[in-house]
PDB file of C-alpha atoms and ligand atoms in Angstrom:
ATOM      1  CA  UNK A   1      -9.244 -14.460  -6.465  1.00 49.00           C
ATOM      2  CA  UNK A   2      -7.293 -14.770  -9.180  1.00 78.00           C
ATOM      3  CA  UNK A   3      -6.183 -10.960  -9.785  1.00 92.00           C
ATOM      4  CA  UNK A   4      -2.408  -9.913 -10.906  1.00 94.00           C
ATOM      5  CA  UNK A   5      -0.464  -9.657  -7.719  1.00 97.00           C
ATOM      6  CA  UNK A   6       0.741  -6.139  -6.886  1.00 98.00           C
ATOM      7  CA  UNK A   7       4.379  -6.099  -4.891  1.00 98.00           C
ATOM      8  CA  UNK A   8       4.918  -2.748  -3.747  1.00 98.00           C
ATOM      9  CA  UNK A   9       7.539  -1.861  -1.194  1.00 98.00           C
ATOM     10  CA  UNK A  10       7.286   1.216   1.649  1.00 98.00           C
ATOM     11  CA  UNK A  11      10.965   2.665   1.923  1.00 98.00           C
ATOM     12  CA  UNK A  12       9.364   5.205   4.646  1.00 98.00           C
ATOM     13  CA  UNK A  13      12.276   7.592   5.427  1.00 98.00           C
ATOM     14  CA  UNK A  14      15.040   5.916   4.093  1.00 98.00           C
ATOM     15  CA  UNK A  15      16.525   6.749   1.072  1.00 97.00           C
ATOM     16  CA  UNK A  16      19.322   8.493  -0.013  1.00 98.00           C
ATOM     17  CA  UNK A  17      21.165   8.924  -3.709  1.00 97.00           C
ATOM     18  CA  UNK A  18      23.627   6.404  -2.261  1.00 98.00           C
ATOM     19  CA  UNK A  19      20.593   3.754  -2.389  1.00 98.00           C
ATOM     20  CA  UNK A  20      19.522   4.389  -6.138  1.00 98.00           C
ATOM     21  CA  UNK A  21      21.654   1.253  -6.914  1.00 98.00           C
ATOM     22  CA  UNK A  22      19.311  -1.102  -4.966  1.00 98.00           C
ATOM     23  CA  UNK A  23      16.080   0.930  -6.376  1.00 98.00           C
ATOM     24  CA  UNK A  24      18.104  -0.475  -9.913  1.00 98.00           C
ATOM     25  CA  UNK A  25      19.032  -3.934  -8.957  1.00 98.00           C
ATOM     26  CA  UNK A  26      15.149  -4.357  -7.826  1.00 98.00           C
ATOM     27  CA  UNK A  27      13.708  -3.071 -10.685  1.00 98.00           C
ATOM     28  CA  UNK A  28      16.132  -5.165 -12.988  1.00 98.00           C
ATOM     29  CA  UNK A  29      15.339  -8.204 -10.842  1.00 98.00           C
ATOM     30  CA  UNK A  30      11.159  -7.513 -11.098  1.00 98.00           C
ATOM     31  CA  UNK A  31      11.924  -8.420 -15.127  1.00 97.00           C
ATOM     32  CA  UNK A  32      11.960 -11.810 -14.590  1.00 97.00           C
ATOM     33  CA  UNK A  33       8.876 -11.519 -13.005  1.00 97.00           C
ATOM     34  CA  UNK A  34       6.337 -10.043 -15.853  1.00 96.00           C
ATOM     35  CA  UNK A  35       3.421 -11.631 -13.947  1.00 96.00           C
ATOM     36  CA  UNK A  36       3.964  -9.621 -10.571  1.00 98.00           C
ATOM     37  CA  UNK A  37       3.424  -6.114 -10.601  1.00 98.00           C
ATOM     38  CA  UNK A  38       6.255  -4.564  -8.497  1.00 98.00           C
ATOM     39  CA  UNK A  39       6.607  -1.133  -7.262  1.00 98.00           C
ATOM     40  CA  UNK A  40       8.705   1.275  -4.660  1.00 98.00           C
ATOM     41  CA  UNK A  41       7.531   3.657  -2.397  1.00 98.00           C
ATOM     42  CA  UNK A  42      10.596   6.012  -1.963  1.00 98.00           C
ATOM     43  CA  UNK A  43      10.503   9.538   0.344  1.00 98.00           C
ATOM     44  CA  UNK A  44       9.404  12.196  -1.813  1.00 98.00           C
ATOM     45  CA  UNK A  45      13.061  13.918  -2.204  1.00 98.00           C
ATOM     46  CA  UNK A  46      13.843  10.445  -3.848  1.00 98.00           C
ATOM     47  CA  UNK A  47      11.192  10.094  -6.641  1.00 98.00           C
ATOM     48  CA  UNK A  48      12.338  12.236  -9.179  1.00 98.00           C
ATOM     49  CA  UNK A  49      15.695  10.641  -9.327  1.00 98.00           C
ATOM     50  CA  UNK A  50      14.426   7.225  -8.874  1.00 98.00           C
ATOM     51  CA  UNK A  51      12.367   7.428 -11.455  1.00 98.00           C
ATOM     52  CA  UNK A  52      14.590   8.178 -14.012  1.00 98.00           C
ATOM     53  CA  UNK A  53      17.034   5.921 -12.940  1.00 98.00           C
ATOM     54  CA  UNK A  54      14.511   3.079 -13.971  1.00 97.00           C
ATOM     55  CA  UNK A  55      12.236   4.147 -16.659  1.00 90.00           C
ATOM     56  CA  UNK A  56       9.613   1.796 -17.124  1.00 94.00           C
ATOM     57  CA  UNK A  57       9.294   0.392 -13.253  1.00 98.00           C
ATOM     58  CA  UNK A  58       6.629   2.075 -11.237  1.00 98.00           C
ATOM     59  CA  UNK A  59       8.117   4.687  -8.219  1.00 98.00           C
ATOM     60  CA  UNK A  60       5.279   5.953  -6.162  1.00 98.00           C
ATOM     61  CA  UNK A  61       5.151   8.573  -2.897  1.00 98.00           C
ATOM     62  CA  UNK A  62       3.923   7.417   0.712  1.00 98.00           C
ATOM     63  CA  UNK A  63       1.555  10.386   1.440  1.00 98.00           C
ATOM     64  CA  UNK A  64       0.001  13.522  -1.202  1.00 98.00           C
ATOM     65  CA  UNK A  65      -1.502  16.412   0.448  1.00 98.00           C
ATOM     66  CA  UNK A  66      -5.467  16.250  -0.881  1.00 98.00           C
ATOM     67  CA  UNK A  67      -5.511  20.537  -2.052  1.00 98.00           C
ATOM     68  CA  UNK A  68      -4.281  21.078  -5.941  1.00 97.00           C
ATOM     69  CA  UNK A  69      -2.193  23.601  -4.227  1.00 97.00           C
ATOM     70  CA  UNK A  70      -1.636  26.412  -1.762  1.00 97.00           C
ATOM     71  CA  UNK A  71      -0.429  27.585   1.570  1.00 98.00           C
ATOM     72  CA  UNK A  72       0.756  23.751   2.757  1.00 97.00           C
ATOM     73  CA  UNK A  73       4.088  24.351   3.767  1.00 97.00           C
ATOM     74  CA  UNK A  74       6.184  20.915   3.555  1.00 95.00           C
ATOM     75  CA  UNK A  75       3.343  18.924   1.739  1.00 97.00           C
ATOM     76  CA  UNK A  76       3.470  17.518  -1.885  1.00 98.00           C
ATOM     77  CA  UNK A  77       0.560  17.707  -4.156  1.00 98.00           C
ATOM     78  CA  UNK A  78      -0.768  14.795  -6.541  1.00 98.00           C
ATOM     79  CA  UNK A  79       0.494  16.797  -9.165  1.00 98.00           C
ATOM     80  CA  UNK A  80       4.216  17.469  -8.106  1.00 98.00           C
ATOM     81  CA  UNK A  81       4.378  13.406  -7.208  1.00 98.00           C
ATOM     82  CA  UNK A  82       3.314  12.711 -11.245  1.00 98.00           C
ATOM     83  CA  UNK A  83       5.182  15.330 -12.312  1.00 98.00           C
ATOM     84  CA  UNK A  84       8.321  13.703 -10.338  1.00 98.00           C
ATOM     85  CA  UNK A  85       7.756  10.880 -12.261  1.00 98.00           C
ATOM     86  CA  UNK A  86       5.510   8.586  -9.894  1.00 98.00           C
ATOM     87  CA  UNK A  87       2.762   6.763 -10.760  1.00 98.00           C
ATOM     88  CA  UNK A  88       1.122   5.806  -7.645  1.00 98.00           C
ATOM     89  CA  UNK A  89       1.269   7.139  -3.696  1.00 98.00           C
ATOM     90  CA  UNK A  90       0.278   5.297  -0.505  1.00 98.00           C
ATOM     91  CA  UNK A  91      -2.432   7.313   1.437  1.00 98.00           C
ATOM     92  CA  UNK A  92      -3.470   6.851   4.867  1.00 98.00           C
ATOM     93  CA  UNK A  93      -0.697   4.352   6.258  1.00 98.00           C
ATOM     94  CA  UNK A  94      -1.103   4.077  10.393  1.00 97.00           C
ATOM     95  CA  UNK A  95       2.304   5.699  10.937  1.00 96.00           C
ATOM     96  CA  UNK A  96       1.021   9.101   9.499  1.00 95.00           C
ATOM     97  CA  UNK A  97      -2.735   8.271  10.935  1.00 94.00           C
ATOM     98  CA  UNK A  98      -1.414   7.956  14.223  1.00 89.00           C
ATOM     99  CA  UNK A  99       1.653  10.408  14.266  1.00 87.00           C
ATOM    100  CA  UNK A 100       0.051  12.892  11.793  1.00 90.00           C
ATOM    101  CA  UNK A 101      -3.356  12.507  13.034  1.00 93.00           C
ATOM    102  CA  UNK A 102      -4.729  12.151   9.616  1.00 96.00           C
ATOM    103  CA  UNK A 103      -9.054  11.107   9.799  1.00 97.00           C
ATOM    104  CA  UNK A 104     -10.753   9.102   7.474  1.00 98.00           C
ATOM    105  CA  UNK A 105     -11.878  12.099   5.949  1.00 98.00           C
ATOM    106  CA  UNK A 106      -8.379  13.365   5.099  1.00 98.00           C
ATOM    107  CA  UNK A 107      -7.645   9.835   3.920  1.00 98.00           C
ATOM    108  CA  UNK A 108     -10.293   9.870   1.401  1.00 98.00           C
ATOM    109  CA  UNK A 109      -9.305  13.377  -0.008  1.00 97.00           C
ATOM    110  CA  UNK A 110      -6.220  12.168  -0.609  1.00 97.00           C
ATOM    111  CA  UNK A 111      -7.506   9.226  -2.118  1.00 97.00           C
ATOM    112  CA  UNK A 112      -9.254  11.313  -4.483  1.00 96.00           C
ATOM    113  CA  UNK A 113      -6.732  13.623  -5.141  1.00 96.00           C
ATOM    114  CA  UNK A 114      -4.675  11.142  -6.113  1.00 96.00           C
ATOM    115  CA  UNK A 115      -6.765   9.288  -8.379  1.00 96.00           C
ATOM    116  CA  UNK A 116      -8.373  12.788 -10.403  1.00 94.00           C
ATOM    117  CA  UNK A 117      -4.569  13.194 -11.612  1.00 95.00           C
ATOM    118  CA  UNK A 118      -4.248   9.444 -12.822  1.00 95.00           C
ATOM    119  CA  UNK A 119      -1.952   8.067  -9.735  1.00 97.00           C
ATOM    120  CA  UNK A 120      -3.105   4.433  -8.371  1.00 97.00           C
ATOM    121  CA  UNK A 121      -3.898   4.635  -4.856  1.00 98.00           C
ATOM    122  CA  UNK A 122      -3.123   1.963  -2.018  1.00 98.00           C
ATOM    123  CA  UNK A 123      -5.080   2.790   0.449  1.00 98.00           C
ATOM    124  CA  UNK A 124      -4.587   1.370   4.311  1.00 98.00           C
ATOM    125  CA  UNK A 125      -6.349   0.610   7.092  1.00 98.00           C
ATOM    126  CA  UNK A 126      -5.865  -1.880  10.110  1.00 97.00           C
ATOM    127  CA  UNK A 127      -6.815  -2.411  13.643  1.00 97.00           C
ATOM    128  CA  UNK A 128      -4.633  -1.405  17.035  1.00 96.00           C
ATOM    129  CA  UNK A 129      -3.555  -4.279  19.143  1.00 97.00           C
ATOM    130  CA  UNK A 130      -6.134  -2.973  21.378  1.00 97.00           C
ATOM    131  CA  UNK A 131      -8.872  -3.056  18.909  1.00 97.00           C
ATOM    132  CA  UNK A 132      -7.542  -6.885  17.589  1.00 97.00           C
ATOM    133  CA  UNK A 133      -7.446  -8.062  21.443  1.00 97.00           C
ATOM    134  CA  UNK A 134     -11.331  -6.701  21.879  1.00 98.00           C
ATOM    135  CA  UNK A 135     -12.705  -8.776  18.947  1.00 97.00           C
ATOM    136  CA  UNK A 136     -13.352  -5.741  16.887  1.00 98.00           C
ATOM    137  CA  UNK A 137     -11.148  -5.630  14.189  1.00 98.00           C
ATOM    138  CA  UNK A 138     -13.150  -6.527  11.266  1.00 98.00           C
ATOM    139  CA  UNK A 139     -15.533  -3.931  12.585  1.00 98.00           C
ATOM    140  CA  UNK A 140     -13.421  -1.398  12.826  1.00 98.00           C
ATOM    141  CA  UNK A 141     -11.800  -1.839   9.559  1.00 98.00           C
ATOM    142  CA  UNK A 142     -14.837  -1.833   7.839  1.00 98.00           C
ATOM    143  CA  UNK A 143     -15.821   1.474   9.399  1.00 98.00           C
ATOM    144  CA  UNK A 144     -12.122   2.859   8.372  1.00 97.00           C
ATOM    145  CA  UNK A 145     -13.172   1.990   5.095  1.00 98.00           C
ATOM    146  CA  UNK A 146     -16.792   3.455   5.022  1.00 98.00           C
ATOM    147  CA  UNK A 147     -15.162   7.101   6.400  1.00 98.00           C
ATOM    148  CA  UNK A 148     -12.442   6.910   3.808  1.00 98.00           C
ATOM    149  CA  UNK A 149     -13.015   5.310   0.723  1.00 97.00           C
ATOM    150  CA  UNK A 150     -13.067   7.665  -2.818  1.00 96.00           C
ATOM    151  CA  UNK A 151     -16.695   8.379  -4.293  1.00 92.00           C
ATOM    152  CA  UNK A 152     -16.251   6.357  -6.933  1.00 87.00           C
ATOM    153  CA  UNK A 153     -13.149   3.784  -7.733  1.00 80.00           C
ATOM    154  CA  UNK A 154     -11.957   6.701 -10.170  1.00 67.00           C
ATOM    155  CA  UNK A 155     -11.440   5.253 -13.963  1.00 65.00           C
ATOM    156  CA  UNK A 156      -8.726   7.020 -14.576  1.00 70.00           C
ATOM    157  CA  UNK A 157      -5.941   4.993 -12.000  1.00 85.00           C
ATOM    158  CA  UNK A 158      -6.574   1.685 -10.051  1.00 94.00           C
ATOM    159  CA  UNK A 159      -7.712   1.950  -6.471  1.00 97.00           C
ATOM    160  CA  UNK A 160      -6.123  -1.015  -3.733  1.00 97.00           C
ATOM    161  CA  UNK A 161      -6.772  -1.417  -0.635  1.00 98.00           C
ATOM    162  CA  UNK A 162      -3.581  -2.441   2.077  1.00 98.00           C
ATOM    163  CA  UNK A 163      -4.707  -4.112   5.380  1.00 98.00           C
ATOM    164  CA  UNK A 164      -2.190  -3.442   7.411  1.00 98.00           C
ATOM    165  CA  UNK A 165      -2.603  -4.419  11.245  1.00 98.00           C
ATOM    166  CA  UNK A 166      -0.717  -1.653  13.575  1.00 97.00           C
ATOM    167  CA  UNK A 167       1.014  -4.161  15.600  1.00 97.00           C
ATOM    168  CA  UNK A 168       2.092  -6.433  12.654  1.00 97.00           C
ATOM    169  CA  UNK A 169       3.811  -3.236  11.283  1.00 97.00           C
ATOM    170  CA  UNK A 170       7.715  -3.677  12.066  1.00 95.00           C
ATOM    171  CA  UNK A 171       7.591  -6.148  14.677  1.00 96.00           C
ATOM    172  CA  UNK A 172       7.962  -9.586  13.035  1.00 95.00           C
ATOM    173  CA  UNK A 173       4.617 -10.461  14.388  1.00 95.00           C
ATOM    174  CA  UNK A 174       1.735 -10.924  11.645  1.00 96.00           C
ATOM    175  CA  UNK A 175      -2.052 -12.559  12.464  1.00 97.00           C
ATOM    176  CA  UNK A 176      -3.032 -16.160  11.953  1.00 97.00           C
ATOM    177  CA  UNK A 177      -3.477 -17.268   7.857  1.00 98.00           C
ATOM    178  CA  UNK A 178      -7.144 -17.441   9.307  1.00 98.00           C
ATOM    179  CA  UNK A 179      -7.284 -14.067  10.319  1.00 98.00           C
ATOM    180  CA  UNK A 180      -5.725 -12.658   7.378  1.00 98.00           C
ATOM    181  CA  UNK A 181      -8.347 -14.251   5.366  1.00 98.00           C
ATOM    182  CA  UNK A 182     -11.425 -13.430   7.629  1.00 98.00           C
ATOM    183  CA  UNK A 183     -10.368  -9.720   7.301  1.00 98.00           C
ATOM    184  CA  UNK A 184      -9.571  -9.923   3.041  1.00 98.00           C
ATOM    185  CA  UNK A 185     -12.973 -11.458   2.467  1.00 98.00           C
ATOM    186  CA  UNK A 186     -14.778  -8.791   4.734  1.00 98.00           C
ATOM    187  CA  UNK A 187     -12.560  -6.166   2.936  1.00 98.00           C
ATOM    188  CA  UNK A 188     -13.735  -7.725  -0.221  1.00 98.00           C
ATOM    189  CA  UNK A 189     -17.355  -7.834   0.950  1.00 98.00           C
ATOM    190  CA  UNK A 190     -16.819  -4.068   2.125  1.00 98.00           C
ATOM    191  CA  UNK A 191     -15.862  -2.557  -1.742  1.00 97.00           C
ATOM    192  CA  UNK A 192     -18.041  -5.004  -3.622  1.00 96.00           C
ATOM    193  CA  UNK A 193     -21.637  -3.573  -1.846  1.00 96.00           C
ATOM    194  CA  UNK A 194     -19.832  -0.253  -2.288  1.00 96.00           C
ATOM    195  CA  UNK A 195     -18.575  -0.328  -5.713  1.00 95.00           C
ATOM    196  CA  UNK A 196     -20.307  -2.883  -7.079  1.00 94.00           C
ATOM    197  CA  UNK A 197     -18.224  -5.160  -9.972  1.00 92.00           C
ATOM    198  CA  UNK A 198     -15.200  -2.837  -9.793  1.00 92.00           C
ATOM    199  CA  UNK A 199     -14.837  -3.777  -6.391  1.00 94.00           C
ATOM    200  CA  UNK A 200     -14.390  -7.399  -7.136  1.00 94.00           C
ATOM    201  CA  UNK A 201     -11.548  -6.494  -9.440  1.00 94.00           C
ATOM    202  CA  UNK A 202      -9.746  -4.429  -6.822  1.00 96.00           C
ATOM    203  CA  UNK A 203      -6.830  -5.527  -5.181  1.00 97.00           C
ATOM    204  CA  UNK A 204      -6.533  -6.197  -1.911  1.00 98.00           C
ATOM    205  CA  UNK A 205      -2.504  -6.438  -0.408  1.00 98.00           C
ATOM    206  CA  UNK A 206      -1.534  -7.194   2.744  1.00 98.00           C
ATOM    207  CA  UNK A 207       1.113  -5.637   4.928  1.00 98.00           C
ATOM    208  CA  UNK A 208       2.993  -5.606   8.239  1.00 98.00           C
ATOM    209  CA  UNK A 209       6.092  -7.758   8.642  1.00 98.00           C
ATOM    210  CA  UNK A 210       5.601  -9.584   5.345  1.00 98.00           C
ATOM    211  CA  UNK A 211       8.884 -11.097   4.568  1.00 98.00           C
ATOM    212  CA  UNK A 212      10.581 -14.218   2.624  1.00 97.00           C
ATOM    213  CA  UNK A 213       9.577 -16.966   4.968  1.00 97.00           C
ATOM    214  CA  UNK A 214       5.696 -16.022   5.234  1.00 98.00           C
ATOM    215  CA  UNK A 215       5.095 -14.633   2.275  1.00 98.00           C
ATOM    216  CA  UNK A 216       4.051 -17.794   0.088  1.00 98.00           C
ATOM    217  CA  UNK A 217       1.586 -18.640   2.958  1.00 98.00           C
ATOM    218  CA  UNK A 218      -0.087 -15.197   3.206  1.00 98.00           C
ATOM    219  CA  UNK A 219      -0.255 -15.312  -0.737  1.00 98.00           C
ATOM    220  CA  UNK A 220      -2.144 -18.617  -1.164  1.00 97.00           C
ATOM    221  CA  UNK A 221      -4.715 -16.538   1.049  1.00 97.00           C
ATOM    222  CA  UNK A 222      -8.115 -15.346  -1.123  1.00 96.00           C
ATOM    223  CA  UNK A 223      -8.127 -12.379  -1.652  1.00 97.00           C
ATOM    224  CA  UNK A 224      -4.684 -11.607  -0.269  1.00 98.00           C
ATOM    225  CA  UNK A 225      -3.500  -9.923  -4.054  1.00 98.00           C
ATOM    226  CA  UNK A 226      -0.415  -8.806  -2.771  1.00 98.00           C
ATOM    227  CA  UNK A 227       1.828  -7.316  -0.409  1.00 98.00           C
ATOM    228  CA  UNK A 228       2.751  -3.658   1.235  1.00 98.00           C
ATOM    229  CA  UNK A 229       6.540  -4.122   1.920  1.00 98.00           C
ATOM    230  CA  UNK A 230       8.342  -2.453   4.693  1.00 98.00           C
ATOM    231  CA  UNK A 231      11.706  -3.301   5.955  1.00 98.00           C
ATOM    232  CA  UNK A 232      12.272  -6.159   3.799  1.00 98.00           C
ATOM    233  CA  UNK A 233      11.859  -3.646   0.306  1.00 98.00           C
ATOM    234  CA  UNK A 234      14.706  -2.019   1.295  1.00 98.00           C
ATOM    235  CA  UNK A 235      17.468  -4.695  -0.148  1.00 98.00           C
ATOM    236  CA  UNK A 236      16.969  -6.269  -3.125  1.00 98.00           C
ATOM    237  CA  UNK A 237      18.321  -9.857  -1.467  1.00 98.00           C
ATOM    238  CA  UNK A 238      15.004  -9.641   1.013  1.00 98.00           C
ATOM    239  CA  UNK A 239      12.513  -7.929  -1.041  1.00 98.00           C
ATOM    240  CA  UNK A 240      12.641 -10.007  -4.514  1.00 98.00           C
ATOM    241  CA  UNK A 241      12.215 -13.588  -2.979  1.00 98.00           C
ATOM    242  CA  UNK A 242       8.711 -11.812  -1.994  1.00 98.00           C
ATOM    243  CA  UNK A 243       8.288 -11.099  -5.483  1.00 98.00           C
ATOM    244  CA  UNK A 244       8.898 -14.457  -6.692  1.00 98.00           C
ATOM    245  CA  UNK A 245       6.576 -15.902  -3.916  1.00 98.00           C
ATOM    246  CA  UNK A 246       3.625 -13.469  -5.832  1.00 98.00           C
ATOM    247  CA  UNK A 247       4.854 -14.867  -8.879  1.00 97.00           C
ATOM    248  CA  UNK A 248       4.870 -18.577  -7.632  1.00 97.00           C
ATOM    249  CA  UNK A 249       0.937 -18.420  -6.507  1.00 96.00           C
ATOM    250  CA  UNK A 250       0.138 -17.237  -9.578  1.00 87.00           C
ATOM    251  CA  UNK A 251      -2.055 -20.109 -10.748  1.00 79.00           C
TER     252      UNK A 251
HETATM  253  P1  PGA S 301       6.932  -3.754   7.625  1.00 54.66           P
HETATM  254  O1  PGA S 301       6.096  -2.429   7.248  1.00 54.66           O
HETATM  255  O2  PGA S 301       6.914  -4.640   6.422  1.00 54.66           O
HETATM  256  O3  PGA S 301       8.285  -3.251   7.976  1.00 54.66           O
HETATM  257  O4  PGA S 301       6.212  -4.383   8.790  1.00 54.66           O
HETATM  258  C1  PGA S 301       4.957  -2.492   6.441  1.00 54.66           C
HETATM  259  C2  PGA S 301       4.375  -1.116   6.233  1.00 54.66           C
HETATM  260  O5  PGA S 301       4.339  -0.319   7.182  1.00 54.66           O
HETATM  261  O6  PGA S 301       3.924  -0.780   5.118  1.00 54.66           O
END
């Protein structure tokens, strides 16, 4: 409780030169809110121009292949995202679990990749519908997280964690406050016997379907220290009343 909120929005594969104006009406809009800490997740091709178009607000990548470099045809290394100009990169997001088949395993290279070159890492998990419907989710998160959480919460770049529940993701549907904050506090549990007192300083977002109308609810949630923003980061009009809803909970 109590931690700066982090704001970071997922443009997944949309993204084109034509939408660097709303990357710079965002990131001039975040000013007014120095208490929220407010990023963009833009496809990979995007970064480097992003970037410079806002100096000073943080651009991050969705996905960073976990080797330094090689034979990896179509990936992008922790070092090509920095050297783009990003400062942080999802890793393990259910679209490219699922689709890509990436393990826990994978997830936590990543992780560490990421971190050893100084990016901050948001790292996701969440439950299937399935899984939620069976009563298992909290297990099954917590097992997500044993198989792909980094060694240690590297010094070097900040480590958060982004419960995201599959079927929230894109459909306008999102669990109960109550479930929300059963899972947080379990996540919370889950890093602090791992990590010890860093763990209790890590932040914890939530995502899937967060938008204008729920967000001040899911933010007065402990634990819940901010969001993972799909859809609604992709226009400045629906992503930065989310912002100021971080920035109103603020105590
Ligand atoms: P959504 O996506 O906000 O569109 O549900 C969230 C995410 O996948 O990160």
């Amino acid at each position: 409780m109590g931690l700066r909120k982090l704001v970071a929005g997922n443009w997944k594969m949309h993204g084109l030169s034509s939408d660097l104006d709303e990357v710079r009406t965002i990131a001039a809009a975040a000013r007014d809110y120095p208490g929220v800490d407010v990023a963009l997740c833009v496809p990979a091709i995007l970064i480097e121009r992003a970037a410079r178009a806002v100096s000073g607000f943080a651009i991050g990548g969705q996905d960073v292949h976990q080797a330094e470099k090689g034979a990896h045809t179509g990936c992008t290394s922790a070092l090509m995202l920095l050297d783009a100009g990003a400062s942080l990169t999802i890793v393990g997001h259910s679209e490219r679990r699922d689709a890509q088949r990436e393990s826990d395993e994978q997830v936590k290279a990543k992780a560490e990749a990421a971190l050893s070159v100084g990016l901050v890492v948001i790292l996701c998990v969440g439950e299937s519908l399935e899984v939620r419907e069976s009563g298992r989710a909290v297990e099954t998160v917590r097992s997500q997280l044993d198989g792909s959480l980094p060694e240690t919460p590297n010094g070097e770049a900040e480590l958060a964690i982004a419960y995201e529940p599959i079927w929230a993701i894109g459909t306008g549907k999102i669990p109960t406050m109550g479930e929300i904050a059963e899972m947080h506090a379990s996540i919370r549990r889950t890093v602090v016997k791992r990590y010890g007192s860093p763990g209790a300083g890590m932040r914890i977002l939530y995502g899937g379907s967060v938008k204008a109308s729920n967000a001040a609810e899911i933010f007065a949630i402990a634990d819940v220290d901010g969001a993972l923003v799909g859809g609604a980061s992709l226009k400045a009009a629906d992503f930065m009343p989310i912002v100021a809803a971080a920035a109103a909970s603020l105590p």
